[in-house]
Amino acid sequence: MVTGAGSGIGRAVAVELLRAGWSVALAGRRPEPLQETAARVPGAASLAVRADVSRPADVAALFAATVERFGRVDLLFNNAGTFGPGGVPVEDLSYDAWRHVVDVNLDGAFLCAQAAYRQMKEQDPQGGRIINNGSISAHAPRPHSVAYTATKHALTGLTKSLSLDGRPYRIAVGQIDIGNAATDMTAGMQTGALQANGEVVPEPVMDVADVARTVRHMAELPLEANVQFATVLATTMPFVGRG
């Protein structure tokens, strides 16, 4: 299962998995982009399910439809997320905007992980894998990104707790932290991104397909092995070093 599968990293990962022979449930809020993702790999075993991951009823229906179609859940790529309003100072960020980012990035990840955990614990053979999509912001923030950064730091705690609690049930949980993958959401970085010193500087990006291949590698490990944390980023992006 891939959440946020209608665009960007979610679409790239879903396509990579479908091409590798996985059966993939594609989850997202809009059916049309999900159908477009499925059409990238004609004849592959895909299931498009409209779901808002911040709503418990939608998540329950998503997992029910997936199990009904495929019989089990071996992998959840917990990818759905939002940056929220960009460039808004903390003192000006509305509570509604904060709440929306938390609802999608953190609550949605928890709800999907919880549903996957329940299914993986009970299915036979038992177990499965959850990969949470963190961010470079799980390590270091950008200016004016308080809601996004807070949720991505929280995802690291979610990953660690799920990984620990999943041990008795052969549930492996890891996290991929991604920096500057070339998607519609990051298009503006190539023209200029606000830096810690107040300058606006163009930043390099990497091919999103390289992210997808990394997720596939994590996904295809035996359950006895786990990539707990992976960081994949554009080599020369301004992350490692002084801001």
PDB file of N, CA, C and O in Angstrom, residues 5-69:
ATOM      1  N   ALA A   5      -0.410   8.346  -3.354  1.00  0.00           N
ATOM      2  CA  ALA A   5       0.129   7.700  -4.553  1.00  0.00           C
ATOM      3  C   ALA A   5      -0.216   8.433  -5.842  1.00  0.00           C
ATOM      4  O   ALA A   5       0.165   7.982  -6.922  1.00  0.00           O
ATOM      5  N   GLY A   6      -0.917   9.549  -5.768  1.00  0.00           N
ATOM      6  CA  GLY A   6      -1.355  10.236  -6.971  1.00  0.00           C
ATOM      7  C   GLY A   6      -0.359  11.207  -7.559  1.00  0.00           C
ATOM      8  O   GLY A   6      -0.593  11.748  -8.646  1.00  0.00           O
ATOM      9  N   SER A   7       0.766  11.432  -6.874  1.00  0.00           N
ATOM     10  CA  SER A   7       1.736  12.394  -7.386  1.00  0.00           C
ATOM     11  C   SER A   7       3.069  12.208  -6.679  1.00  0.00           C
ATOM     12  O   SER A   7       3.174  11.480  -5.692  1.00  0.00           O
ATOM     13  N   GLY A   8       4.092  12.888  -7.208  1.00  0.00           N
ATOM     14  CA  GLY A   8       5.362  13.014  -6.535  1.00  0.00           C
ATOM     15  C   GLY A   8       6.031  11.723  -6.137  1.00  0.00           C
ATOM     16  O   GLY A   8       6.088  10.753  -6.896  1.00  0.00           O
ATOM     17  N   ILE A   9       6.541  11.691  -4.918  1.00  0.00           N
ATOM     18  CA  ILE A   9       7.266  10.533  -4.400  1.00  0.00           C
ATOM     19  C   ILE A   9       6.353   9.318  -4.325  1.00  0.00           C
ATOM     20  O   ILE A   9       6.761   8.200  -4.667  1.00  0.00           O
ATOM     21  N   GLY A  10       5.115   9.507  -3.899  1.00  0.00           N
ATOM     22  CA  GLY A  10       4.182   8.393  -3.814  1.00  0.00           C
ATOM     23  C   GLY A  10       3.956   7.729  -5.155  1.00  0.00           C
ATOM     24  O   GLY A  10       3.956   6.498  -5.263  1.00  0.00           O
ATOM     25  N   ARG A  11       3.758   8.536  -6.195  1.00  0.00           N
ATOM     26  CA  ARG A  11       3.566   7.981  -7.539  1.00  0.00           C
ATOM     27  C   ARG A  11       4.828   7.241  -7.991  1.00  0.00           C
ATOM     28  O   ARG A  11       4.741   6.125  -8.533  1.00  0.00           O
ATOM     29  N   ALA A  12       5.992   7.834  -7.792  1.00  0.00           N
ATOM     30  CA  ALA A  12       7.238   7.206  -8.232  1.00  0.00           C
ATOM     31  C   ALA A  12       7.461   5.872  -7.546  1.00  0.00           C
ATOM     32  O   ALA A  12       7.861   4.884  -8.177  1.00  0.00           O
ATOM     33  N   VAL A  13       7.186   5.812  -6.246  1.00  0.00           N
ATOM     34  CA  VAL A  13       7.365   4.556  -5.501  1.00  0.00           C
ATOM     35  C   VAL A  13       6.347   3.522  -5.959  1.00  0.00           C
ATOM     36  O   VAL A  13       6.676   2.342  -6.143  1.00  0.00           O
ATOM     37  N   ALA A  14       5.091   3.932  -6.116  1.00  0.00           N
ATOM     38  CA  ALA A  14       4.066   2.993  -6.572  1.00  0.00           C
ATOM     39  C   ALA A  14       4.419   2.397  -7.923  1.00  0.00           C
ATOM     40  O   ALA A  14       4.295   1.181  -8.140  1.00  0.00           O
ATOM     41  N   VAL A  15       4.870   3.226  -8.855  1.00  0.00           N
ATOM     42  CA  VAL A  15       5.250   2.745 -10.188  1.00  0.00           C
ATOM     43  C   VAL A  15       6.434   1.782 -10.095  1.00  0.00           C
ATOM     44  O   VAL A  15       6.454   0.732 -10.753  1.00  0.00           O
ATOM     45  N   GLU A  16       7.428   2.115  -9.281  1.00  0.00           N
ATOM     46  CA  GLU A  16       8.589   1.232  -9.103  1.00  0.00           C
ATOM     47  C   GLU A  16       8.170  -0.134  -8.565  1.00  0.00           C
ATOM     48  O   GLU A  16       8.630  -1.175  -9.053  1.00  0.00           O
ATOM     49  N   LEU A  17       7.276  -0.139  -7.593  1.00  0.00           N
ATOM     50  CA  LEU A  17       6.826  -1.405  -7.007  1.00  0.00           C
ATOM     51  C   LEU A  17       5.980  -2.202  -7.999  1.00  0.00           C
ATOM     52  O   LEU A  17       6.118  -3.424  -8.111  1.00  0.00           O
ATOM     53  N   LEU A  18       5.098  -1.527  -8.716  1.00  0.00           N
ATOM     54  CA  LEU A  18       4.273  -2.217  -9.713  1.00  0.00           C
ATOM     55  C   LEU A  18       5.141  -2.844 -10.796  1.00  0.00           C
ATOM     56  O   LEU A  18       4.915  -3.986 -11.210  1.00  0.00           O
ATOM     57  N   ARG A  19       6.144  -2.127 -11.251  1.00  0.00           N
ATOM     58  CA  ARG A  19       7.037  -2.663 -12.282  1.00  0.00           C
ATOM     59  C   ARG A  19       7.842  -3.858 -11.759  1.00  0.00           C
ATOM     60  O   ARG A  19       8.243  -4.725 -12.544  1.00  0.00           O
ATOM     61  N   ALA A  20       8.062  -3.890 -10.441  1.00  0.00           N
ATOM     62  CA  ALA A  20       8.806  -4.994  -9.837  1.00  0.00           C
ATOM     63  C   ALA A  20       7.920  -6.197  -9.526  1.00  0.00           C
ATOM     64  O   ALA A  20       8.406  -7.201  -9.005  1.00  0.00           O
ATOM     65  N   GLY A  21       6.619  -6.092  -9.824  1.00  0.00           N
ATOM     66  CA  GLY A  21       5.722  -7.218  -9.643  1.00  0.00           C
ATOM     67  C   GLY A  21       4.899  -7.210  -8.382  1.00  0.00           C
ATOM     68  O   GLY A  21       4.172  -8.172  -8.107  1.00  0.00           O
ATOM     69  N   TRP A  22       4.981  -6.143  -7.608  1.00  0.00           N
ATOM     70  CA  TRP A  22       4.139  -6.037  -6.411  1.00  0.00           C
ATOM     71  C   TRP A  22       2.689  -5.768  -6.812  1.00  0.00           C
ATOM     72  O   TRP A  22       2.413  -5.128  -7.825  1.00  0.00           O
ATOM     73  N   SER A  23       1.759  -6.236  -5.991  1.00  0.00           N
ATOM     74  CA  SER A  23       0.365  -5.797  -6.053  1.00  0.00           C
ATOM     75  C   SER A  23       0.242  -4.584  -5.143  1.00  0.00           C
ATOM     76  O   SER A  23       0.612  -4.664  -3.967  1.00  0.00           O
ATOM     77  N   VAL A  24      -0.261  -3.470  -5.663  1.00  0.00           N
ATOM     78  CA  VAL A  24      -0.187  -2.211  -4.922  1.00  0.00           C
ATOM     79  C   VAL A  24      -1.558  -1.560  -4.809  1.00  0.00           C
ATOM     80  O   VAL A  24      -2.225  -1.307  -5.824  1.00  0.00           O
ATOM     81  N   ALA A  25      -1.960  -1.255  -3.580  1.00  0.00           N
ATOM     82  CA  ALA A  25      -3.123  -0.407  -3.327  1.00  0.00           C
ATOM     83  C   ALA A  25      -2.655   1.038  -3.341  1.00  0.00           C
ATOM     84  O   ALA A  25      -1.722   1.410  -2.622  1.00  0.00           O
ATOM     85  N   LEU A  26      -3.289   1.843  -4.184  1.00  0.00           N
ATOM     86  CA  LEU A  26      -2.928   3.249  -4.363  1.00  0.00           C
ATOM     87  C   LEU A  26      -3.947   4.103  -3.613  1.00  0.00           C
ATOM     88  O   LEU A  26      -5.132   4.089  -3.955  1.00  0.00           O
ATOM     89  N   ALA A  27      -3.494   4.830  -2.619  1.00  0.00           N
ATOM     90  CA  ALA A  27      -4.410   5.619  -1.800  1.00  0.00           C
ATOM     91  C   ALA A  27      -4.156   7.108  -2.001  1.00  0.00           C
ATOM     92  O   ALA A  27      -3.004   7.544  -2.113  1.00  0.00           O
ATOM     93  N   GLY A  28      -5.240   7.875  -2.038  1.00  0.00           N
ATOM     94  CA  GLY A  28      -5.129   9.317  -2.165  1.00  0.00           C
ATOM     95  C   GLY A  28      -6.503   9.958  -2.101  1.00  0.00           C
ATOM     96  O   GLY A  28      -7.524   9.276  -2.171  1.00  0.00           O
ATOM     97  N   ARG A  29      -6.535  11.277  -2.000  1.00  0.00           N
ATOM     98  CA  ARG A  29      -7.812  11.976  -1.846  1.00  0.00           C
ATOM     99  C   ARG A  29      -8.559  12.159  -3.160  1.00  0.00           C
ATOM    100  O   ARG A  29      -9.767  12.364  -3.154  1.00  0.00           O
ATOM    101  N   ARG A  30      -7.844  12.078  -4.309  1.00  0.00           N
ATOM    102  CA  ARG A  30      -8.476  12.315  -5.612  1.00  0.00           C
ATOM    103  C   ARG A  30      -8.324  11.080  -6.493  1.00  0.00           C
ATOM    104  O   ARG A  30      -7.200  10.619  -6.737  1.00  0.00           O
ATOM    105  N   PRO A  31      -9.430  10.522  -6.974  1.00  0.00           N
ATOM    106  CA  PRO A  31      -9.361   9.286  -7.762  1.00  0.00           C
ATOM    107  C   PRO A  31      -8.601   9.430  -9.073  1.00  0.00           C
ATOM    108  O   PRO A  31      -7.894   8.500  -9.483  1.00  0.00           O
ATOM    109  N   GLU A  32      -8.743  10.575  -9.757  1.00  0.00           N
ATOM    110  CA  GLU A  32      -8.164  10.701 -11.095  1.00  0.00           C
ATOM    111  C   GLU A  32      -6.644  10.544 -11.096  1.00  0.00           C
ATOM    112  O   GLU A  32      -6.095   9.781 -11.919  1.00  0.00           O
ATOM    113  N   PRO A  33      -5.900  11.221 -10.209  1.00  0.00           N
ATOM    114  CA  PRO A  33      -4.452  11.007 -10.202  1.00  0.00           C
ATOM    115  C   PRO A  33      -4.057   9.572  -9.850  1.00  0.00           C
ATOM    116  O   PRO A  33      -3.035   9.073 -10.345  1.00  0.00           O
ATOM    117  N   LEU A  34      -4.845   8.915  -9.030  1.00  0.00           N
ATOM    118  CA  LEU A  34      -4.552   7.509  -8.709  1.00  0.00           C
ATOM    119  C   LEU A  34      -4.681   6.644  -9.953  1.00  0.00           C
ATOM    120  O   LEU A  34      -3.858   5.747 -10.193  1.00  0.00           O
ATOM    121  N   GLN A  35      -5.717   6.906 -10.745  1.00  0.00           N
ATOM    122  CA  GLN A  35      -5.888   6.168 -11.995  1.00  0.00           C
ATOM    123  C   GLN A  35      -4.733   6.452 -12.957  1.00  0.00           C
ATOM    124  O   GLN A  35      -4.270   5.552 -13.676  1.00  0.00           O
ATOM    125  N   GLU A  36      -4.251   7.685 -12.957  1.00  0.00           N
ATOM    126  CA  GLU A  36      -3.109   8.029 -13.802  1.00  0.00           C
ATOM    127  C   GLU A  36      -1.856   7.275 -13.358  1.00  0.00           C
ATOM    128  O   GLU A  36      -1.057   6.826 -14.194  1.00  0.00           O
ATOM    129  N   THR A  37      -1.676   7.126 -12.061  1.00  0.00           N
ATOM    130  CA  THR A  37      -0.541   6.351 -11.554  1.00  0.00           C
ATOM    131  C   THR A  37      -0.647   4.903 -12.006  1.00  0.00           C
ATOM    132  O   THR A  37       0.327   4.316 -12.500  1.00  0.00           O
ATOM    133  N   ALA A  38      -1.824   4.313 -11.845  1.00  0.00           N
ATOM    134  CA  ALA A  38      -2.023   2.919 -12.250  1.00  0.00           C
ATOM    135  C   ALA A  38      -1.763   2.741 -13.745  1.00  0.00           C
ATOM    136  O   ALA A  38      -1.200   1.718 -14.170  1.00  0.00           O
ATOM    137  N   ALA A  39      -2.127   3.738 -14.542  1.00  0.00           N
ATOM    138  CA  ALA A  39      -1.965   3.635 -15.993  1.00  0.00           C
ATOM    139  C   ALA A  39      -0.506   3.665 -16.420  1.00  0.00           C
ATOM    140  O   ALA A  39      -0.189   3.287 -17.559  1.00  0.00           O
ATOM    141  N   ARG A  40       0.386   4.083 -15.539  1.00  0.00           N
ATOM    142  CA  ARG A  40       1.814   4.083 -15.873  1.00  0.00           C
ATOM    143  C   ARG A  40       2.360   2.671 -16.058  1.00  0.00           C
ATOM    144  O   ARG A  40       3.388   2.483 -16.706  1.00  0.00           O
ATOM    145  N   VAL A  41       1.686   1.679 -15.447  1.00  0.00           N
ATOM    146  CA  VAL A  41       2.137   0.287 -15.553  1.00  0.00           C
ATOM    147  C   VAL A  41       0.936  -0.557 -15.970  1.00  0.00           C
ATOM    148  O   VAL A  41       0.290  -1.211 -15.134  1.00  0.00           O
ATOM    149  N   PRO A  42       0.588  -0.554 -17.248  1.00  0.00           N
ATOM    150  CA  PRO A  42      -0.606  -1.277 -17.717  1.00  0.00           C
ATOM    151  C   PRO A  42      -0.514  -2.766 -17.394  1.00  0.00           C
ATOM    152  O   PRO A  42       0.547  -3.383 -17.524  1.00  0.00           O
ATOM    153  N   GLY A  43      -1.635  -3.314 -16.944  1.00  0.00           N
ATOM    154  CA  GLY A  43      -1.699  -4.742 -16.659  1.00  0.00           C
ATOM    155  C   GLY A  43      -1.186  -5.143 -15.290  1.00  0.00           C
ATOM    156  O   GLY A  43      -1.324  -6.310 -14.896  1.00  0.00           O
ATOM    157  N   ALA A  44      -0.616  -4.207 -14.557  1.00  0.00           N
ATOM    158  CA  ALA A  44      -0.119  -4.536 -13.217  1.00  0.00           C
ATOM    159  C   ALA A  44      -1.288  -4.642 -12.245  1.00  0.00           C
ATOM    160  O   ALA A  44      -2.380  -4.121 -12.482  1.00  0.00           O
ATOM    161  N   ALA A  45      -1.047  -5.317 -11.119  1.00  0.00           N
ATOM    162  CA  ALA A  45      -2.091  -5.539 -10.112  1.00  0.00           C
ATOM    163  C   ALA A  45      -2.169  -4.333  -9.184  1.00  0.00           C
ATOM    164  O   ALA A  45      -1.431  -4.239  -8.195  1.00  0.00           O
ATOM    165  N   SER A  46      -3.053  -3.404  -9.504  1.00  0.00           N
ATOM    166  CA  SER A  46      -3.205  -2.207  -8.685  1.00  0.00           C
ATOM    167  C   SER A  46      -4.660  -2.026  -8.283  1.00  0.00           C
ATOM    168  O   SER A  46      -5.573  -2.527  -8.952  1.00  0.00           O
ATOM    169  N   LEU A  47      -4.861  -1.289  -7.205  1.00  0.00           N
ATOM    170  CA  LEU A  47      -6.194  -0.966  -6.707  1.00  0.00           C
ATOM    171  C   LEU A  47      -6.168   0.482  -6.255  1.00  0.00           C
ATOM    172  O   LEU A  47      -5.406   0.836  -5.345  1.00  0.00           O
ATOM    173  N   ALA A  48      -6.965   1.323  -6.876  1.00  0.00           N
ATOM    174  CA  ALA A  48      -7.040   2.731  -6.509  1.00  0.00           C
ATOM    175  C   ALA A  48      -8.173   2.935  -5.509  1.00  0.00           C
ATOM    176  O   ALA A  48      -9.315   2.545  -5.768  1.00  0.00           O
ATOM    177  N   VAL A  49      -7.859   3.540  -4.375  1.00  0.00           N
ATOM    178  CA  VAL A  49      -8.846   3.757  -3.315  1.00  0.00           C
ATOM    179  C   VAL A  49      -8.794   5.221  -2.875  1.00  0.00           C
ATOM    180  O   VAL A  49      -7.740   5.701  -2.431  1.00  0.00           O
ATOM    181  N   ARG A  50      -9.906   5.925  -3.023  1.00  0.00           N
ATOM    182  CA  ARG A  50      -9.962   7.301  -2.525  1.00  0.00           C
ATOM    183  C   ARG A  50      -9.991   7.279  -1.010  1.00  0.00           C
ATOM    184  O   ARG A  50     -10.857   6.645  -0.391  1.00  0.00           O
ATOM    185  N   ALA A  51      -9.056   7.968  -0.383  1.00  0.00           N
ATOM    186  CA  ALA A  51      -8.994   7.972   1.077  1.00  0.00           C
ATOM    187  C   ALA A  51      -8.279   9.224   1.561  1.00  0.00           C
ATOM    188  O   ALA A  51      -7.239   9.600   1.019  1.00  0.00           O
ATOM    189  N   ASP A  52      -8.837   9.857   2.570  1.00  0.00           N
ATOM    190  CA  ASP A  52      -8.189  10.936   3.303  1.00  0.00           C
ATOM    191  C   ASP A  52      -7.602  10.296   4.559  1.00  0.00           C
ATOM    192  O   ASP A  52      -8.347   9.885   5.461  1.00  0.00           O
ATOM    193  N   VAL A  53      -6.281  10.195   4.628  1.00  0.00           N
ATOM    194  CA  VAL A  53      -5.660   9.433   5.714  1.00  0.00           C
ATOM    195  C   VAL A  53      -5.835  10.073   7.075  1.00  0.00           C
ATOM    196  O   VAL A  53      -5.583   9.427   8.100  1.00  0.00           O
ATOM    197  N   SER A  54      -6.286  11.322   7.124  1.00  0.00           N
ATOM    198  CA  SER A  54      -6.522  11.964   8.416  1.00  0.00           C
ATOM    199  C   SER A  54      -7.871  11.582   9.018  1.00  0.00           C
ATOM    200  O   SER A  54      -8.175  11.972  10.150  1.00  0.00           O
ATOM    201  N   ARG A  55      -8.664  10.792   8.263  1.00  0.00           N
ATOM    202  CA  ARG A  55      -9.988  10.394   8.734  1.00  0.00           C
ATOM    203  C   ARG A  55      -9.997   8.902   9.058  1.00  0.00           C
ATOM    204  O   ARG A  55      -9.773   8.066   8.176  1.00  0.00           O
ATOM    205  N   PRO A  56     -10.251   8.538  10.313  1.00  0.00           N
ATOM    206  CA  PRO A  56     -10.211   7.122  10.701  1.00  0.00           C
ATOM    207  C   PRO A  56     -11.109   6.234   9.863  1.00  0.00           C
ATOM    208  O   PRO A  56     -10.728   5.110   9.516  1.00  0.00           O
ATOM    209  N   ALA A  57     -12.291   6.705   9.516  1.00  0.00           N
ATOM    210  CA  ALA A  57     -13.206   5.874   8.722  1.00  0.00           C
ATOM    211  C   ALA A  57     -12.642   5.605   7.332  1.00  0.00           C
ATOM    212  O   ALA A  57     -12.786   4.494   6.795  1.00  0.00           O
ATOM    213  N   ASP A  58     -11.991   6.597   6.738  1.00  0.00           N
ATOM    214  CA  ASP A  58     -11.387   6.401   5.418  1.00  0.00           C
ATOM    215  C   ASP A  58     -10.254   5.380   5.486  1.00  0.00           C
ATOM    216  O   ASP A  58     -10.101   4.540   4.588  1.00  0.00           O
ATOM    217  N   VAL A  59      -9.452   5.457   6.532  1.00  0.00           N
ATOM    218  CA  VAL A  59      -8.337   4.520   6.679  1.00  0.00           C
ATOM    219  C   VAL A  59      -8.852   3.101   6.864  1.00  0.00           C
ATOM    220  O   VAL A  59      -8.339   2.144   6.265  1.00  0.00           O
ATOM    221  N   ALA A  60      -9.891   2.941   7.682  1.00  0.00           N
ATOM    222  CA  ALA A  60     -10.475   1.617   7.890  1.00  0.00           C
ATOM    223  C   ALA A  60     -11.002   1.051   6.570  1.00  0.00           C
ATOM    224  O   ALA A  60     -10.788  -0.129   6.255  1.00  0.00           O
ATOM    225  N   ALA A  61     -11.679   1.886   5.786  1.00  0.00           N
ATOM    226  CA  ALA A  61     -12.211   1.427   4.503  1.00  0.00           C
ATOM    227  C   ALA A  61     -11.092   1.094   3.520  1.00  0.00           C
ATOM    228  O   ALA A  61     -11.192   0.131   2.743  1.00  0.00           O
ATOM    229  N   LEU A  62     -10.014   1.867   3.549  1.00  0.00           N
ATOM    230  CA  LEU A  62      -8.863   1.619   2.683  1.00  0.00           C
ATOM    231  C   LEU A  62      -8.260   0.244   2.948  1.00  0.00           C
ATOM    232  O   LEU A  62      -8.004  -0.533   2.020  1.00  0.00           O
ATOM    233  N   PHE A  63      -8.042  -0.074   4.205  1.00  0.00           N
ATOM    234  CA  PHE A  63      -7.436  -1.364   4.534  1.00  0.00           C
ATOM    235  C   PHE A  63      -8.399  -2.519   4.278  1.00  0.00           C
ATOM    236  O   PHE A  63      -7.981  -3.591   3.834  1.00  0.00           O
ATOM    237  N   ALA A  64      -9.672  -2.294   4.512  1.00  0.00           N
ATOM    238  CA  ALA A  64     -10.654  -3.344   4.224  1.00  0.00           C
ATOM    239  C   ALA A  64     -10.681  -3.662   2.738  1.00  0.00           C
ATOM    240  O   ALA A  64     -10.709  -4.837   2.331  1.00  0.00           O
ATOM    241  N   ALA A  65     -10.665  -2.627   1.898  1.00  0.00           N
ATOM    242  CA  ALA A  65     -10.682  -2.839   0.454  1.00  0.00           C
ATOM    243  C   ALA A  65      -9.409  -3.537  -0.023  1.00  0.00           C
ATOM    244  O   ALA A  65      -9.444  -4.407  -0.900  1.00  0.00           O
ATOM    245  N   THR A  66      -8.284  -3.174   0.571  1.00  0.00           N
ATOM    246  CA  THR A  66      -7.003  -3.775   0.182  1.00  0.00           C
ATOM    247  C   THR A  66      -6.953  -5.248   0.540  1.00  0.00           C
ATOM    248  O   THR A  66      -6.547  -6.094  -0.270  1.00  0.00           O
ATOM    249  N   VAL A  67      -7.393  -5.579   1.750  1.00  0.00           N
ATOM    250  CA  VAL A  67      -7.370  -6.981   2.181  1.00  0.00           C
ATOM    251  C   VAL A  67      -8.373  -7.804   1.391  1.00  0.00           C
ATOM    252  O   VAL A  67      -8.112  -8.963   1.031  1.00  0.00           O
ATOM    253  N   GLU A  68      -9.519  -7.190   1.079  1.00  0.00           N
ATOM    254  CA  GLU A  68     -10.510  -7.908   0.281  1.00  0.00           C
ATOM    255  C   GLU A  68      -9.953  -8.240  -1.104  1.00  0.00           C
ATOM    256  O   GLU A  68     -10.187  -9.338  -1.632  1.00  0.00           O
ATOM    257  N   ARG A  69      -9.194  -7.315  -1.690  1.00  0.00           N
ATOM    258  CA  ARG A  69      -8.660  -7.514  -3.044  1.00  0.00           C
ATOM    259  C   ARG A  69      -7.431  -8.425  -3.049  1.00  0.00           C
ATOM    260  O   ARG A  69      -7.315  -9.339  -3.873  1.00  0.00           O
TER     261      ARG A  69
END
